[in-house]
Short mmCIF file of C-alpha atoms and ligand atoms in Angstrom, two decimals:
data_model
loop_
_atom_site.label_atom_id
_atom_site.label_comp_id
_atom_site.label_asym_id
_atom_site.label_seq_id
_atom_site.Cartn_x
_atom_site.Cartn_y
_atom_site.Cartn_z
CA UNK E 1215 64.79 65.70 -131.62
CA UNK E 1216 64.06 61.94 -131.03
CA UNK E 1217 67.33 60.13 -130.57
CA UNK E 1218 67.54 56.00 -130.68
CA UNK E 1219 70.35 55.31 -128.04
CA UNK E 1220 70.74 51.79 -129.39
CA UNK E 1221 72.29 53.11 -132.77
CA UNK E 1222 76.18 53.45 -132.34
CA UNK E 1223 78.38 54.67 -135.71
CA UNK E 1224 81.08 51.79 -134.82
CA UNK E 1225 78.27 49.31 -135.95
CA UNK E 1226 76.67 51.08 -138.95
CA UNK E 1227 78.79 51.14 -142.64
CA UNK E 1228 78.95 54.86 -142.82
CA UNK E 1229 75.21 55.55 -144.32
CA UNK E 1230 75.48 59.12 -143.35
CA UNK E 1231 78.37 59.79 -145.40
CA UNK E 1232 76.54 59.10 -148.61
CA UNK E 1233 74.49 62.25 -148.52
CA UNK E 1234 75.27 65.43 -150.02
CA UNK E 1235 77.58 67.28 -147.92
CA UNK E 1236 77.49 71.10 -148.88
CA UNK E 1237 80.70 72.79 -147.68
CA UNK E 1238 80.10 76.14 -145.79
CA UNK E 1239 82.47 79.24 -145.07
CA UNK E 1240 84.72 78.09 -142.46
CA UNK E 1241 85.29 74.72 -143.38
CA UNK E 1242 89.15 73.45 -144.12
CA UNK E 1243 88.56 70.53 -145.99
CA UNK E 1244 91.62 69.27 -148.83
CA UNK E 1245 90.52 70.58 -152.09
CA UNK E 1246 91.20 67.25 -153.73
CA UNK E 1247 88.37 65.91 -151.70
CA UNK E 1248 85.46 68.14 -152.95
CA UNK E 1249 83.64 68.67 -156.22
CA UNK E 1250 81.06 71.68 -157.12
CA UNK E 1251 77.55 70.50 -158.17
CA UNK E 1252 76.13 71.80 -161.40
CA UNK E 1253 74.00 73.95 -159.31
CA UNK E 1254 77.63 75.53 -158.15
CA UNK E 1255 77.88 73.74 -154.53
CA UNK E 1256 80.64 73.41 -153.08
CA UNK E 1257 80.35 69.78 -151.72
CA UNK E 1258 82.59 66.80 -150.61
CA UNK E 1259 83.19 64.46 -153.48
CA UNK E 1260 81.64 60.90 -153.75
CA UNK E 1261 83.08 57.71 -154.98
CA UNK E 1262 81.13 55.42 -157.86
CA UNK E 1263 79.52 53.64 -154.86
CA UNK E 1264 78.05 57.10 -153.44
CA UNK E 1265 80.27 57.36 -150.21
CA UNK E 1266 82.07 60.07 -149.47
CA UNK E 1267 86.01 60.32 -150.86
CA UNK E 1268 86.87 60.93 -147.42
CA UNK E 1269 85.42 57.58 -145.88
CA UNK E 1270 88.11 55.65 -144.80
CA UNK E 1271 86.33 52.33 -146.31
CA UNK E 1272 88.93 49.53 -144.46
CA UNK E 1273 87.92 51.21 -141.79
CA UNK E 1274 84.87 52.51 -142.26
CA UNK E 1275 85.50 56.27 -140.17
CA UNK E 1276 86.33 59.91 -141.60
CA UNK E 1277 89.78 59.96 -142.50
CA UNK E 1278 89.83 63.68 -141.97
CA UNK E 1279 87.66 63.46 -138.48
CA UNK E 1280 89.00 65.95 -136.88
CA UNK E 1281 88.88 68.75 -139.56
CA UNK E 1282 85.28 67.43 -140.64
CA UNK E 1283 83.03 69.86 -142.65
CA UNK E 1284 80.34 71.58 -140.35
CA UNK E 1285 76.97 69.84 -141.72
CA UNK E 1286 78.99 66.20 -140.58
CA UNK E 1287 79.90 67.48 -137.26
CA UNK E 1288 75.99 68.47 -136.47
CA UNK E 1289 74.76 65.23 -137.43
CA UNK E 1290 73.21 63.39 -135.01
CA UNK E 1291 73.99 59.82 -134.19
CA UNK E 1292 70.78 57.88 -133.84
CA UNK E 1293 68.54 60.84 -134.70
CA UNK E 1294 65.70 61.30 -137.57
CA UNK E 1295 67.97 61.45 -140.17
CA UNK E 1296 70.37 59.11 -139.31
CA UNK E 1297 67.77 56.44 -138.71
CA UNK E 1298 66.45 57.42 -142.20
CA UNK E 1299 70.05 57.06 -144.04
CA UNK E 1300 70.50 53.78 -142.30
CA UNK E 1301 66.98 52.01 -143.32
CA UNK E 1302 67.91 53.78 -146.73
CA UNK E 1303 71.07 51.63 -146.96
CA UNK E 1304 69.76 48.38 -145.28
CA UNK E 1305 67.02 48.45 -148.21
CA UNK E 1306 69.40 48.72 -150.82
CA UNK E 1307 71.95 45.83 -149.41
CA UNK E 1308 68.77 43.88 -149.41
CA UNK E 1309 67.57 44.32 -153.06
CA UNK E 1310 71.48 43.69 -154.06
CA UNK E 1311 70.93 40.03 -152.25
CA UNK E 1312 70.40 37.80 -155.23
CA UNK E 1313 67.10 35.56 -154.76
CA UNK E 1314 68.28 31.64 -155.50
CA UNK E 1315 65.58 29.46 -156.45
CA UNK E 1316 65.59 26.14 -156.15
S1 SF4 X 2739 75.65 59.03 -137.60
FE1 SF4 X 2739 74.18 57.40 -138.02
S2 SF4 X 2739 74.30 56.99 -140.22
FE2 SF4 X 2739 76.15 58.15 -139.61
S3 SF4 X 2739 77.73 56.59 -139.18
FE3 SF4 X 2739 76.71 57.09 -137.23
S4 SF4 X 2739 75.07 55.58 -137.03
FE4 SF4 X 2739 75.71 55.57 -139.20
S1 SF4 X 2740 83.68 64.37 -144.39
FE1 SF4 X 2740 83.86 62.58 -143.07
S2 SF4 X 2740 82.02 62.58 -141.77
FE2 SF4 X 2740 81.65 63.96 -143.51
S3 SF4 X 2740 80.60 62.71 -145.06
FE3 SF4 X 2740 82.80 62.65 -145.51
S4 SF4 X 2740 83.60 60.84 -144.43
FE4 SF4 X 2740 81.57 61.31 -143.58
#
């Protein structure tokens, strides 16, 4: 796997934690913090905005880090997916920029 060593989480808004995050056996994640799918997943639940409930959004981090579900613990910083989530999310603040004409 291709990793960019120039992407670092402490400078990126959390893109990751807006995809679906499936919950597998094993995980120990507060019920109050996941949803099931209508397909019957098990996932962790997402906010109007699309982040994940657990994002701690003053600071922008996992609030439950250290008891994160496996799929968020295998993700790679600066890797395929991660560069993908984060181009995903720079295109959307961009379209939300209001064009001014003068
Ligand atoms: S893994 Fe990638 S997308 Fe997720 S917070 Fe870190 S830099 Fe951002
Ligand atoms: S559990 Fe934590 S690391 Fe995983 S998506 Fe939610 S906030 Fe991000």
């Amino acid at each position: 796997m291709s990793i960019d060593r120039t992407v670092q989480c402490s400078a990126c808004d959390a893109a990751c934690c807006r995809l679906t995050v499936v919950l597998m056996p094993g995980d120990n994640v507060p019920e109050r913090l996941t949803t099931h799918t209508d397909a019957g997943l098990h996932v962790m639940d997402r906010d109007e905005d699309g982040w994940c409930v657990a994002v701690d959004s003053a600071r922008m981090c996992c609030s439950i880090y250290e008891t994160r579900p496996a799929i968020c613990r295998k993700f790679a910083m600066g890797g395929p997916a991660c560069r993908e989530i984060r181009a995903d999310l720079a295109d959307r603040y961009a379209r939300e920029i209001p064009l001014t004409l003068s």
